[in-house]
Structures are given as structure tokens and as C-alpha cells.
PDB file of C-alpha atoms in Angstrom:
ATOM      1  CA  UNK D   1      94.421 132.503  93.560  1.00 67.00           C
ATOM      2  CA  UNK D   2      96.607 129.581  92.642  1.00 80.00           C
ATOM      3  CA  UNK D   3      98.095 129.775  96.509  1.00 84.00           C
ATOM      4  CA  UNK D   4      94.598 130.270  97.980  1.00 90.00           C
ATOM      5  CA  UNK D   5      93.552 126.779  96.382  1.00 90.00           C
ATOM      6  CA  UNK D   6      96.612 125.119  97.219  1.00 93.00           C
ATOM      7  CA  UNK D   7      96.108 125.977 100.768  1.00 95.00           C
ATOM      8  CA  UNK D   8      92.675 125.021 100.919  1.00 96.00           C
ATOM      9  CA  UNK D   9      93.126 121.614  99.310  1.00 96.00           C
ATOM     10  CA  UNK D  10      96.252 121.274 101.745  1.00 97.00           C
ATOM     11  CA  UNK D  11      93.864 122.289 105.109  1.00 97.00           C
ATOM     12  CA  UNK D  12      90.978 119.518 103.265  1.00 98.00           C
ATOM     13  CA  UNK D  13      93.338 117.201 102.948  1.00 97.00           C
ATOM     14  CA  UNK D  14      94.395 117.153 106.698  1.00 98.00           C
ATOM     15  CA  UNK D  15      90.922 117.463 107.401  1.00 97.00           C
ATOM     16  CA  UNK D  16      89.580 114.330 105.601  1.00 97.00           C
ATOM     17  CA  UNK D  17      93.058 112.536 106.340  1.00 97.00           C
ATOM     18  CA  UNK D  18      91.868 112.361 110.252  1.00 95.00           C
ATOM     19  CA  UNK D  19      88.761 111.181 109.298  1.00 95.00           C
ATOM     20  CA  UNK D  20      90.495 108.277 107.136  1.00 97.00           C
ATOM     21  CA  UNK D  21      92.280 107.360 110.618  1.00 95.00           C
ATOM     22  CA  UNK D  22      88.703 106.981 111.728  1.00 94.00           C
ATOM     23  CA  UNK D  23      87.886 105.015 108.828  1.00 96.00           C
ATOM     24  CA  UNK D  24      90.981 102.768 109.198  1.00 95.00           C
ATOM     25  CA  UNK D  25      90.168 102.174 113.196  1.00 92.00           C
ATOM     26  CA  UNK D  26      86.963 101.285 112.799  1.00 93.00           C
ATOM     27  CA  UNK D  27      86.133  99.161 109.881  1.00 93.00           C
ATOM     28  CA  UNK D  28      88.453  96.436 111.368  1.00 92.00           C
ATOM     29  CA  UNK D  29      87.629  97.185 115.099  1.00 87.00           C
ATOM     30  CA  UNK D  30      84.067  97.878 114.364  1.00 84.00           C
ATOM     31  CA  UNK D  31      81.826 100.868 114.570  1.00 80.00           C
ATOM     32  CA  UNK D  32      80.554 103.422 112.746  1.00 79.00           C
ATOM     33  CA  UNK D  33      82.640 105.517 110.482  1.00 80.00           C
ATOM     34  CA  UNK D  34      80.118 108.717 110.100  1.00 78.00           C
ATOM     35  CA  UNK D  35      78.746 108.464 113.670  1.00 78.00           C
ATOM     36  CA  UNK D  36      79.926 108.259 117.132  1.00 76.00           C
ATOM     37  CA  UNK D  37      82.734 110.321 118.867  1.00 81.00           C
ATOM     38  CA  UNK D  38      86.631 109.929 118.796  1.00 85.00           C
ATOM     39  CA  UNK D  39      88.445 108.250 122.074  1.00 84.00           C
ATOM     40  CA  UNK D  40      91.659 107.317 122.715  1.00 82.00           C
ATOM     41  CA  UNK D  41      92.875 103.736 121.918  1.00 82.00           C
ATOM     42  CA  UNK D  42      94.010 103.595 124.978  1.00 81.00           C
ATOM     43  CA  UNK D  43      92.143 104.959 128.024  1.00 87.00           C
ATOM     44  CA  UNK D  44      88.611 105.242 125.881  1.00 83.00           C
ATOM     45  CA  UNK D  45      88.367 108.833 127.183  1.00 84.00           C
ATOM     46  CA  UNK D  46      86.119 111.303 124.851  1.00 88.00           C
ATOM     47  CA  UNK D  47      88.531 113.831 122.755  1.00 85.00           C
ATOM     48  CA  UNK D  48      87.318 116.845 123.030  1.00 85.00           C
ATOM     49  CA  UNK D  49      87.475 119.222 119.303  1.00 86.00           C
ATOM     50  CA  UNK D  50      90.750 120.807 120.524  1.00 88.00           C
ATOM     51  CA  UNK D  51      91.761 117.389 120.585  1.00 85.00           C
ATOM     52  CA  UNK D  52      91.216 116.700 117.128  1.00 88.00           C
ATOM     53  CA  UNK D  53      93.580 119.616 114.719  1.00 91.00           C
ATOM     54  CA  UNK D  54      94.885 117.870 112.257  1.00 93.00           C
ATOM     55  CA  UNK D  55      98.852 117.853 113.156  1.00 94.00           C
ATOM     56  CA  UNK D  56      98.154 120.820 115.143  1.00 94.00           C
ATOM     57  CA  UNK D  57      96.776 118.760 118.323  1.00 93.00           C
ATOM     58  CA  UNK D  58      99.573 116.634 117.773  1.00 92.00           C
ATOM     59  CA  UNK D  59     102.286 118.974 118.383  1.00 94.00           C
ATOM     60  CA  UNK D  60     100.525 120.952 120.708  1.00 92.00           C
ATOM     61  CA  UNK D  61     100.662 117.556 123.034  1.00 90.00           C
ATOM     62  CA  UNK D  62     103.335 116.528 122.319  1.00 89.00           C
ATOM     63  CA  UNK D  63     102.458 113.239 120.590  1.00 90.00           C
ATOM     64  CA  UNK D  64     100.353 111.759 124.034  1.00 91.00           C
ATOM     65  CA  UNK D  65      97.015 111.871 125.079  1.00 91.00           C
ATOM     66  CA  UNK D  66      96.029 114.998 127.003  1.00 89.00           C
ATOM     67  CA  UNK D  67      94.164 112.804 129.639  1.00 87.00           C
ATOM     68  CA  UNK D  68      95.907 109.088 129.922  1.00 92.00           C
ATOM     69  CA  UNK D  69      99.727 110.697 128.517  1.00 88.00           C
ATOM     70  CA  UNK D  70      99.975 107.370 126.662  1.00 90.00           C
ATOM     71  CA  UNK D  71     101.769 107.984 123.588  1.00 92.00           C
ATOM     72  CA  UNK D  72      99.765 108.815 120.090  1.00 89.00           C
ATOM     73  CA  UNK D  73     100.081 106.524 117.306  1.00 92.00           C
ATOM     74  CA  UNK D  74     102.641 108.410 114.190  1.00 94.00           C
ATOM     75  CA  UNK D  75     100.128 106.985 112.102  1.00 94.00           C
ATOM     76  CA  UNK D  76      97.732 109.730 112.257  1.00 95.00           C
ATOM     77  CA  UNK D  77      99.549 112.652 112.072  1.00 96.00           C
ATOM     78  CA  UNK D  78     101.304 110.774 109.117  1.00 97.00           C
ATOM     79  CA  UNK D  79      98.052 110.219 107.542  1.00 98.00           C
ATOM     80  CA  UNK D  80      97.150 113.386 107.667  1.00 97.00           C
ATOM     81  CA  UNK D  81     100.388 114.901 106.349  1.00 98.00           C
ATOM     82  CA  UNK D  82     100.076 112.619 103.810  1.00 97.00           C
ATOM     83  CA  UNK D  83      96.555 113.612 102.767  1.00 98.00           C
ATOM     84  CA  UNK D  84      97.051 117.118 102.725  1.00 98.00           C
ATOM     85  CA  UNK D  85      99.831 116.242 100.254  1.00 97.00           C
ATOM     86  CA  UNK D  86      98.437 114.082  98.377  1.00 97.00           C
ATOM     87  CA  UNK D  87      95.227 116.242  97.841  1.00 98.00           C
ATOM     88  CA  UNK D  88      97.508 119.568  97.115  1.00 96.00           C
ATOM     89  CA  UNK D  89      99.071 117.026  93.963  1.00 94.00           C
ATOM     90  CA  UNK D  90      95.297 115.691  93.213  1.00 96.00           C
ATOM     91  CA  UNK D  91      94.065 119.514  92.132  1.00 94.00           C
ATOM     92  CA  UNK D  92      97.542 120.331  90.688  1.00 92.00           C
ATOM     93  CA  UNK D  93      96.691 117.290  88.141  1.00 90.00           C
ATOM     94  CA  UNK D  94      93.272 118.266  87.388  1.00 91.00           C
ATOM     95  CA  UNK D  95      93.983 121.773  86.935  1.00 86.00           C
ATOM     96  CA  UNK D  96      96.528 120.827  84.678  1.00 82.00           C
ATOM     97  CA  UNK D  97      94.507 118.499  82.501  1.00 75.00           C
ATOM     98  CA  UNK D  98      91.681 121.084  81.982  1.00 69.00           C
ATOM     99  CA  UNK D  99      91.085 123.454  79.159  1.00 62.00           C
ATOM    100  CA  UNK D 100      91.179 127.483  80.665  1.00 63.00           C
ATOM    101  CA  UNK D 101      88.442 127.606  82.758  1.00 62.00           C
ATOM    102  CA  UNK D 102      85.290 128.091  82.856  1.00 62.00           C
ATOM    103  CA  UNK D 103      85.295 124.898  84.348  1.00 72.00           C
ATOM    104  CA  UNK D 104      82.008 122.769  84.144  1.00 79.00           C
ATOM    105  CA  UNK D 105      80.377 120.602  86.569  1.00 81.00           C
ATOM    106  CA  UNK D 106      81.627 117.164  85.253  1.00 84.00           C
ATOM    107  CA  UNK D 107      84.992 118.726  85.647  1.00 88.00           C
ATOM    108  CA  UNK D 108      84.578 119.320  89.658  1.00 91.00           C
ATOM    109  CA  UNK D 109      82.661 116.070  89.576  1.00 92.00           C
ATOM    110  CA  UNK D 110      86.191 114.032  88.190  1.00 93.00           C
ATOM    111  CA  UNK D 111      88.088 116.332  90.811  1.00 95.00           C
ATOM    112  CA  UNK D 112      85.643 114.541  93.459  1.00 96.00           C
ATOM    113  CA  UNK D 113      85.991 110.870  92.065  1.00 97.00           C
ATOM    114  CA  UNK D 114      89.784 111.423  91.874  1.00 97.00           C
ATOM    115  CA  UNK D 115      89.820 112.730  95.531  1.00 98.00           C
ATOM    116  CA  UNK D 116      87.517 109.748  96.597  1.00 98.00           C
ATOM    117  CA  UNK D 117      89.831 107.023  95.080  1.00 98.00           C
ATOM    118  CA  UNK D 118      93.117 109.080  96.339  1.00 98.00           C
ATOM    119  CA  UNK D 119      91.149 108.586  99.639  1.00 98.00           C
ATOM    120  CA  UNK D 120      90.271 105.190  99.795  1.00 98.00           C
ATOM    121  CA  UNK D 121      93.853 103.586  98.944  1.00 98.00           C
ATOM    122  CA  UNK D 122      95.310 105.503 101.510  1.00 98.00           C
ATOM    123  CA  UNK D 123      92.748 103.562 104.054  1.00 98.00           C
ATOM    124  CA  UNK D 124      93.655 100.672 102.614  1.00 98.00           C
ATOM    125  CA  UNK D 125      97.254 101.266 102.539  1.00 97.00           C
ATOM    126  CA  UNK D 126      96.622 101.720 106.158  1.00 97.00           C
ATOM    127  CA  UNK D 127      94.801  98.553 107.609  1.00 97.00           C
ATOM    128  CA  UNK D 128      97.041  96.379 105.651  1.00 95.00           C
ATOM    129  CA  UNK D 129     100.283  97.966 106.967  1.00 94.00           C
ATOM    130  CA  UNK D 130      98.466  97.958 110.322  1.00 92.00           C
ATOM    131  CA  UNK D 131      96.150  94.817 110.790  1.00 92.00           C
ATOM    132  CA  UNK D 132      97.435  92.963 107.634  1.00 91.00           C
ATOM    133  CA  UNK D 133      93.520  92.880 106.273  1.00 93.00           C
ATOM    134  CA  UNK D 134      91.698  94.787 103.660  1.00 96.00           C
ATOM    135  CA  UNK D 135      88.262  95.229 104.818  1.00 95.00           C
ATOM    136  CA  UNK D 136      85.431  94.327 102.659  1.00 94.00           C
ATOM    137  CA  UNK D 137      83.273  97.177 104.162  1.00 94.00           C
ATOM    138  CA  UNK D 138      85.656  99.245 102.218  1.00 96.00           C
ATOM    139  CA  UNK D 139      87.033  97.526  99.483  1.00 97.00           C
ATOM    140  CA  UNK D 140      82.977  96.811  98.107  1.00 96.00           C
ATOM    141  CA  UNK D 141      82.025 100.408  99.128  1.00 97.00           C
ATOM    142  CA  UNK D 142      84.550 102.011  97.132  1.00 98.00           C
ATOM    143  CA  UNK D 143      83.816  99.272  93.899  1.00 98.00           C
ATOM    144  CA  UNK D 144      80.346  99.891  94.318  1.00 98.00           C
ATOM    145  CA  UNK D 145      80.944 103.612  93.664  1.00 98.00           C
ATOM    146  CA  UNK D 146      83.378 104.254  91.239  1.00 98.00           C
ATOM    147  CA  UNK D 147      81.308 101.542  89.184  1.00 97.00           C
ATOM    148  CA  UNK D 148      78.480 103.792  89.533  1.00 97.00           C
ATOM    149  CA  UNK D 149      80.603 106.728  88.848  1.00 97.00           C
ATOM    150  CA  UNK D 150      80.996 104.983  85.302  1.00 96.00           C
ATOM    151  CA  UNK D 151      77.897 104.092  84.793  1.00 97.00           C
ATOM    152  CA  UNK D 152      76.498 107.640  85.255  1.00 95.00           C
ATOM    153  CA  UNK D 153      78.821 108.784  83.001  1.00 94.00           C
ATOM    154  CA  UNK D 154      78.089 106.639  80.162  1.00 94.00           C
ATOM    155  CA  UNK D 155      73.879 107.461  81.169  1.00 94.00           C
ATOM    156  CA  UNK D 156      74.662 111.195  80.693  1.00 92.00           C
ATOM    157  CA  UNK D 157      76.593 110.966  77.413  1.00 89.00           C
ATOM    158  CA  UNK D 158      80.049 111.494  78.772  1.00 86.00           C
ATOM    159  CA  UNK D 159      81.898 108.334  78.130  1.00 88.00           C
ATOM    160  CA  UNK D 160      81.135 105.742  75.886  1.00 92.00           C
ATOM    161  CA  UNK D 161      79.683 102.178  76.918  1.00 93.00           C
ATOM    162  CA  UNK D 162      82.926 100.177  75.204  1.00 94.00           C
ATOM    163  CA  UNK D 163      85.045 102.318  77.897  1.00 94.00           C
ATOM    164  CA  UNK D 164      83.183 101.225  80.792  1.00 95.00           C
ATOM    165  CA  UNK D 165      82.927  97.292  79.459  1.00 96.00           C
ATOM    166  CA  UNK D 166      86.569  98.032  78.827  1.00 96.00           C
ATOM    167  CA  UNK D 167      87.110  98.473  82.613  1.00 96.00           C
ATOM    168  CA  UNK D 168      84.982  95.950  83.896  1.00 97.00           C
ATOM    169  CA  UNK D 169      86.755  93.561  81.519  1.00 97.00           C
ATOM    170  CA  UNK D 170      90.409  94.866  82.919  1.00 97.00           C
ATOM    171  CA  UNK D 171      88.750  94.522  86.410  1.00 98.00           C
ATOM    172  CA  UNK D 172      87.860  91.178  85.634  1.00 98.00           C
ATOM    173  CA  UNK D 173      90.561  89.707  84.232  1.00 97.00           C
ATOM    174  CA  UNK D 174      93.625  91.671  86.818  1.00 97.00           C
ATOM    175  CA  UNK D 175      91.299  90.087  89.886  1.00 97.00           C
ATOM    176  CA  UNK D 176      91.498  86.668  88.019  1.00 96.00           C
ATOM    177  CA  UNK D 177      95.038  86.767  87.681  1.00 94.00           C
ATOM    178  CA  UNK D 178      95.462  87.657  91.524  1.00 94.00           C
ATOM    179  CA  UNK D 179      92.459  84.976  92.294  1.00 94.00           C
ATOM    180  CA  UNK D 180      95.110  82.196  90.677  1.00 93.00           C
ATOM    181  CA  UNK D 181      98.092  83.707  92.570  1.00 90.00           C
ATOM    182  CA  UNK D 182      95.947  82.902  95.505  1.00 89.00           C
ATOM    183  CA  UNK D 183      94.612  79.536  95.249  1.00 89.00           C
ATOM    184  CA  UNK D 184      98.042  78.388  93.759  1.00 87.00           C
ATOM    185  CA  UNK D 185      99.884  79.706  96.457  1.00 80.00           C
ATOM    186  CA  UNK D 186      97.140  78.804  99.326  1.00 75.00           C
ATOM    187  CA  UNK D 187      97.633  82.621 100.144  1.00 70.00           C
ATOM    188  CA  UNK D 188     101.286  82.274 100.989  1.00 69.00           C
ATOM    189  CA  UNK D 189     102.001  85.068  98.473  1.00 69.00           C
ATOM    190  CA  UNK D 190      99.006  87.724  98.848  1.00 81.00           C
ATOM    191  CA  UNK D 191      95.028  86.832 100.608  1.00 83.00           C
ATOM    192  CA  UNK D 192      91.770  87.336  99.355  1.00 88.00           C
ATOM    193  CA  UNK D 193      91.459  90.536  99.934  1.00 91.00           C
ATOM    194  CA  UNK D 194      93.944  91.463  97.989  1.00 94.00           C
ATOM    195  CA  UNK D 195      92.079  90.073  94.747  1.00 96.00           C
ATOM    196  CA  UNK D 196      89.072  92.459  95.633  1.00 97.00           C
ATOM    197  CA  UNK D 197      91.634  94.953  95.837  1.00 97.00           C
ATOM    198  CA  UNK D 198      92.732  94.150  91.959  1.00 97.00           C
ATOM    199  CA  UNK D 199      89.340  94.469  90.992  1.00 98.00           C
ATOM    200  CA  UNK D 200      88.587  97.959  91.926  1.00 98.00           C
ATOM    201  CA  UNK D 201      91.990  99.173  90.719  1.00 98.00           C
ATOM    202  CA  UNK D 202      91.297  97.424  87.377  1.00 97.00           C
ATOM    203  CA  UNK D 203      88.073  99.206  87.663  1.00 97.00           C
ATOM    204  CA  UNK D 204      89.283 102.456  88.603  1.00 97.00           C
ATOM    205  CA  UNK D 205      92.486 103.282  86.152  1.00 96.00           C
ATOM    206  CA  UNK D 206      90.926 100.987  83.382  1.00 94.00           C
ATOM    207  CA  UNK D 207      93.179  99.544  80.313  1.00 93.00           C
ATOM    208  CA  UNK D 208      96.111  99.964  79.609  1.00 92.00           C
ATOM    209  CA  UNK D 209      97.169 101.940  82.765  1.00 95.00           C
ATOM    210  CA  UNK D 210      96.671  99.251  85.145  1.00 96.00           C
ATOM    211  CA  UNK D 211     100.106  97.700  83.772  1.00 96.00           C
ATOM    212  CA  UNK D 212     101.718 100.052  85.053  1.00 96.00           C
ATOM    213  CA  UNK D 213     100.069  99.661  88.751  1.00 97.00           C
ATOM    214  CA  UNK D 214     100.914  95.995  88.498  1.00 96.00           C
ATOM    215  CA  UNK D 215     104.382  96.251  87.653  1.00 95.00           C
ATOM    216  CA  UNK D 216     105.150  99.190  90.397  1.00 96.00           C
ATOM    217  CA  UNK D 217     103.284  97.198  92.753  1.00 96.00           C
ATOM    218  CA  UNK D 218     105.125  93.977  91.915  1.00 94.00           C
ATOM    219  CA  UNK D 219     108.261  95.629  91.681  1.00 96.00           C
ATOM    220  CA  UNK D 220     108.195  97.650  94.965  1.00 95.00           C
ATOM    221  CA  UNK D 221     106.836  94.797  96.516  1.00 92.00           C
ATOM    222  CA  UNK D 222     109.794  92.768  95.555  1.00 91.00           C
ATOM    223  CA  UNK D 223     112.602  95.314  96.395  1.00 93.00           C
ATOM    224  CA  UNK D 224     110.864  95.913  99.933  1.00 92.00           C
ATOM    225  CA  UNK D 225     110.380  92.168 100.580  1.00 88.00           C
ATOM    226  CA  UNK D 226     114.368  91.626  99.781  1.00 89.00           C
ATOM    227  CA  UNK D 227     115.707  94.340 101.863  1.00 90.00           C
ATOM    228  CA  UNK D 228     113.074  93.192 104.881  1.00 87.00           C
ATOM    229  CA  UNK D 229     115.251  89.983 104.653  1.00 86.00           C
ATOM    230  CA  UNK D 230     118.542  91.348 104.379  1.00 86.00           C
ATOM    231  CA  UNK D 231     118.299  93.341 107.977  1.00 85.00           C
ATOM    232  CA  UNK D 232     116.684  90.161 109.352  1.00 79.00           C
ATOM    233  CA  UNK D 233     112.923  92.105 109.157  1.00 78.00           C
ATOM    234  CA  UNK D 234     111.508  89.096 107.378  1.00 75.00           C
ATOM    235  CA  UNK D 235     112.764  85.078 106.771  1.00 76.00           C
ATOM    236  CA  UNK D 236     112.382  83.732 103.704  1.00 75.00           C
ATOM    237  CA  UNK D 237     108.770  82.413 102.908  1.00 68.00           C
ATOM    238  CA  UNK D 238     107.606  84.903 105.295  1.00 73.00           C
ATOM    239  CA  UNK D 239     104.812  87.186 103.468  1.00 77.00           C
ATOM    240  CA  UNK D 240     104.311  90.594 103.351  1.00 83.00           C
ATOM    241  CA  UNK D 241     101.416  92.762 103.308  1.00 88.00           C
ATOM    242  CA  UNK D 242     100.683  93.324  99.422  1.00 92.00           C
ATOM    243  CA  UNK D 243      98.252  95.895  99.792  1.00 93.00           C
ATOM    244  CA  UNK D 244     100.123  98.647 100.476  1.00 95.00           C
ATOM    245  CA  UNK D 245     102.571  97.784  97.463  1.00 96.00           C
ATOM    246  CA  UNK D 246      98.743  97.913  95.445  1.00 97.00           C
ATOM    247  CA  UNK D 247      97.601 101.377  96.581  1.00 97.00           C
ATOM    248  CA  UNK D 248     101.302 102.830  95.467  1.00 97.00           C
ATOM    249  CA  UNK D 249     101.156 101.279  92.427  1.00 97.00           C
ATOM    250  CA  UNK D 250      97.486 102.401  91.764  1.00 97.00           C
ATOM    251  CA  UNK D 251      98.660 105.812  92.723  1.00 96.00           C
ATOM    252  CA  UNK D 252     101.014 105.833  89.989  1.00 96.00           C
ATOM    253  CA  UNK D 253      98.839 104.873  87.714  1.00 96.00           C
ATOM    254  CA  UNK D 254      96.180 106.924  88.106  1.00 93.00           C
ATOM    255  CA  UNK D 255      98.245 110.103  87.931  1.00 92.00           C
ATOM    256  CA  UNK D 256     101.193 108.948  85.872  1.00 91.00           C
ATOM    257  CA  UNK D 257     100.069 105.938  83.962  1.00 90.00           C
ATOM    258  CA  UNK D 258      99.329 106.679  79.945  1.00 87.00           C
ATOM    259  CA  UNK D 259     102.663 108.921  80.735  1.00 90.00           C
ATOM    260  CA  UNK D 260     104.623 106.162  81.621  1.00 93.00           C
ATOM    261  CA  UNK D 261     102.863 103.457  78.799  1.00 93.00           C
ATOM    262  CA  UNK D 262     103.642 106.299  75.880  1.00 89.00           C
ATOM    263  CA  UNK D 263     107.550 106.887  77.218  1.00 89.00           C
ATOM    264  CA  UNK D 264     108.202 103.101  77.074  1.00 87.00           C
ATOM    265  CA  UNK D 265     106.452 102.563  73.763  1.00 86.00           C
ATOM    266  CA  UNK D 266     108.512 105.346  72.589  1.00 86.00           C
ATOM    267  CA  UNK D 267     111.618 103.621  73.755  1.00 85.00           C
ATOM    268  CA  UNK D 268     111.079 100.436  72.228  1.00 85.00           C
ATOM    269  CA  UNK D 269     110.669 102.595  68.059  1.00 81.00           C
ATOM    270  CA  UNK D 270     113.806 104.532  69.179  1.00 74.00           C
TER     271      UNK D 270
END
């Protein structure tokens, strides 16, 4: 049973991961995201649904476009890869968080919002590696539901009202601290989008795991900006897209991030 869901999550993942590339394309080169069919970048023409296998289309072609043989972007069979994987380790941490089943329907509902917010940062992760921009269309989107996400849960009796002012509060205050980084840097170090980025991570892993997405983030951001100078990548001064450095460290967090606060709380009484 446990391969069956593996496998399914896997063949979802892949699934929603094209649709992300869809997501990515269009919300900075306009269009809509739920309707309208998939063309090339670069001749335009239609793709038919052979076209469109996750990975499998890929390799079939050979990495170029059946009609124009211009060469397909790694991005989306990356993405894809990517989400499948990324899904597979989603439902391996919810199953392991839950009490034997039976499950109940909040349970496959926190499987959903995890999967959601999984989703989203790799989008983002994408357009800011890609077009250096974090789109509002899906920055807001996403804050608009895992606040309501919250919300609902504190309507229905399953969380308590202090935990979601708790995370508003953390989303307040981590946006601030990016807002300042912003305006005293005139966006030399990190944009504007990046501080509605803060917000829904804030939002999303709450207090106190969102340390632990700020340092990874800072910290990976750091390493990568350094070794981007060394091979002559980057000069000095020269900024680099924060984003995806965000959606890591958010990743972390959500999955790993009490883990991580309790291990170095334990090292500091030992």
C-alpha cells in the first residue's frame, strides 16, 4: 500500500509540477493560468496531449519541440522532477506525523495545505531564478489562502485564535524587517517582492520556525552569492535573486523547523 501511495503522489507531483511551469510562464508573461492551451515559447505552435507527459514527452523528443526542433527549456522537466519529489517527501511527513489511521478529514485537509504551499514556493523559486520578479498575482493568492486556511481552522475549533494572531504577528514583523532591508538598501540587497514573500512565509510556518527559514535563507544566500564571485558569476555589489534562497529556507522550515529549534536549544544546556 505504502508503494502504491508513493507512486501516486510521485505521478501527482509530475502532474501538478507541469502545470506550475504554466503557472511560472504566465503570471509574468501574462495569461491565464487555468485556461487556454500550452504552445511553445518559441514557434507558438499548439502542443498537442502527447506533447505534454510529464518527463516522458521530454525524453521521447529528445529535449526539442516536435514541430519548430528548437530546444526545450531544462526547466520543466526539472520542475517536474522536482515536484514529484518533493510531493513523494510531503506525504512521507504527514504520514509520519499522524496517529494510526483512521485518518480524518482535517488530516487530508493539512496534507492539501502542505501540498499547496510546497507548490507555490517552487513557482516562486522559479520566476525569480528566471525573470528575477516575484509576482504579486501569486505571492497575494497564496497569502490570501493560507490566511484563510487559518482562519477556518480557528472557526471550526481546531486551532486556537492566539496561534493564528501568533502568525500574523510573525508575518508582520519578518516582512518589516525585510521592508527596512529594502528601503535602507534602495533594493540593492533584495526588492519588494521579496518583503511580500516574508510575509506569507511568516504566515505560513508561524513562530518560532520561521528562524530557521531566515537563517537557511540568509545563509545559503550568502555562500551562493560568494562562490558566484569567486568564478567571476557575479562582481561585487552585484545582487542576487533572494527569492529562491526564501523558498529553500521556507522548505526547511516547514518540514524540519521545531526539529532543528529543539536540537540547538538542546545544544546550548549540554
Amino acid at each position: 500500500m505504502i508503494y502504491f501511495s508513493l507512486l501516486f503522489f510521485f505521478i501527482l507531483g509530475t502532474a501538478i509540477g507541469s502545470f506550475l511551469n504554466v503557472v511560472a510562464y504566465r503570471s509574468i508573461h501574462g495569461g491565464s493560468v487555468l485556461f487556454g492551451s500550452s504552445r511553445c515559447p518559441a514557434c507558438k505552435h499548439k502542443l498537442a496531449a502527447k506533447d505534454l507527459v510529464p518527463i516522458v514527452s521530454f525524453i521521447l523528443l529528445s529535449g526539442k519541440c516536435r514541430y519548430c526542433k528548437k530546444k526545450i527549456s531544462l526547466q520543466y522537466p526539472i520542475v517536474e522532477l522536482a515536484t514529484g519529489i518533493l510531493f513523494v517527501f510531503t506525504f512521507l511527513y504527514w504520514s509520519n506525523t499522524l496517529d494510526p489511521i483512521p485518518y480524518t478529514a482535517y488530516d487530508f485537509i493539512h496534507l492539501i495545505f502542505l501540498l499547496f504551499v510546497v507548490s507555490v514556493l517552487i513557482v516562486l523559486f522559479v520566476t525569480d531564478v528566471r525573470d528575477g520578479l516575484l509576482p504579486n498575482s501569486v505571492v497575494l493568492t497564496a497569502v490570501t489562502i493560507v490566511a484563510t486556511y487559518k482562519l477556518l481552522l480557528v472557526v471550526v475549533g481546531l486551532s486556537q485564535f492566539s496561534v493564528l494572531f501568533t502568525d500574523l504577528l510573525t508575518a508582520l514583523v519578518v516582512a518589516g524587517i525585510f521592508f527596512a532591508i529594502v528601503a535602507l538598501s534602495g533594493e540593492k540587497a533584495m526588492g519588494g517582492g521579496d518583503v511580500k514573500l516574508a510575509f506569507l512565509i511568516g504566515l505560513a510556518v508561524g513562530w518560532p520556525a520561521v528562524t530557521v527559514a531566515l537563517f537557511t535563507s540568509f545563509l545559503t544566500g550568502a555562500i551562493v552569492a560568494v562562490m558566484l564571485i569567486l568564478i567571476g558569476r557575479k562582481r561585487f555589489g552585484e545582487s542576487v535573486p533572494f527569492g529562491p534562497f526564501l523558498s529553500l529556507g521556507a522548505l526547511i522550515a516547514l518540514f524540519w523547523g521545531r526539529e532543528i529549534i529543539d536540537l540547538y536549544l538542546r545544544a546550548l544546556t549540554t
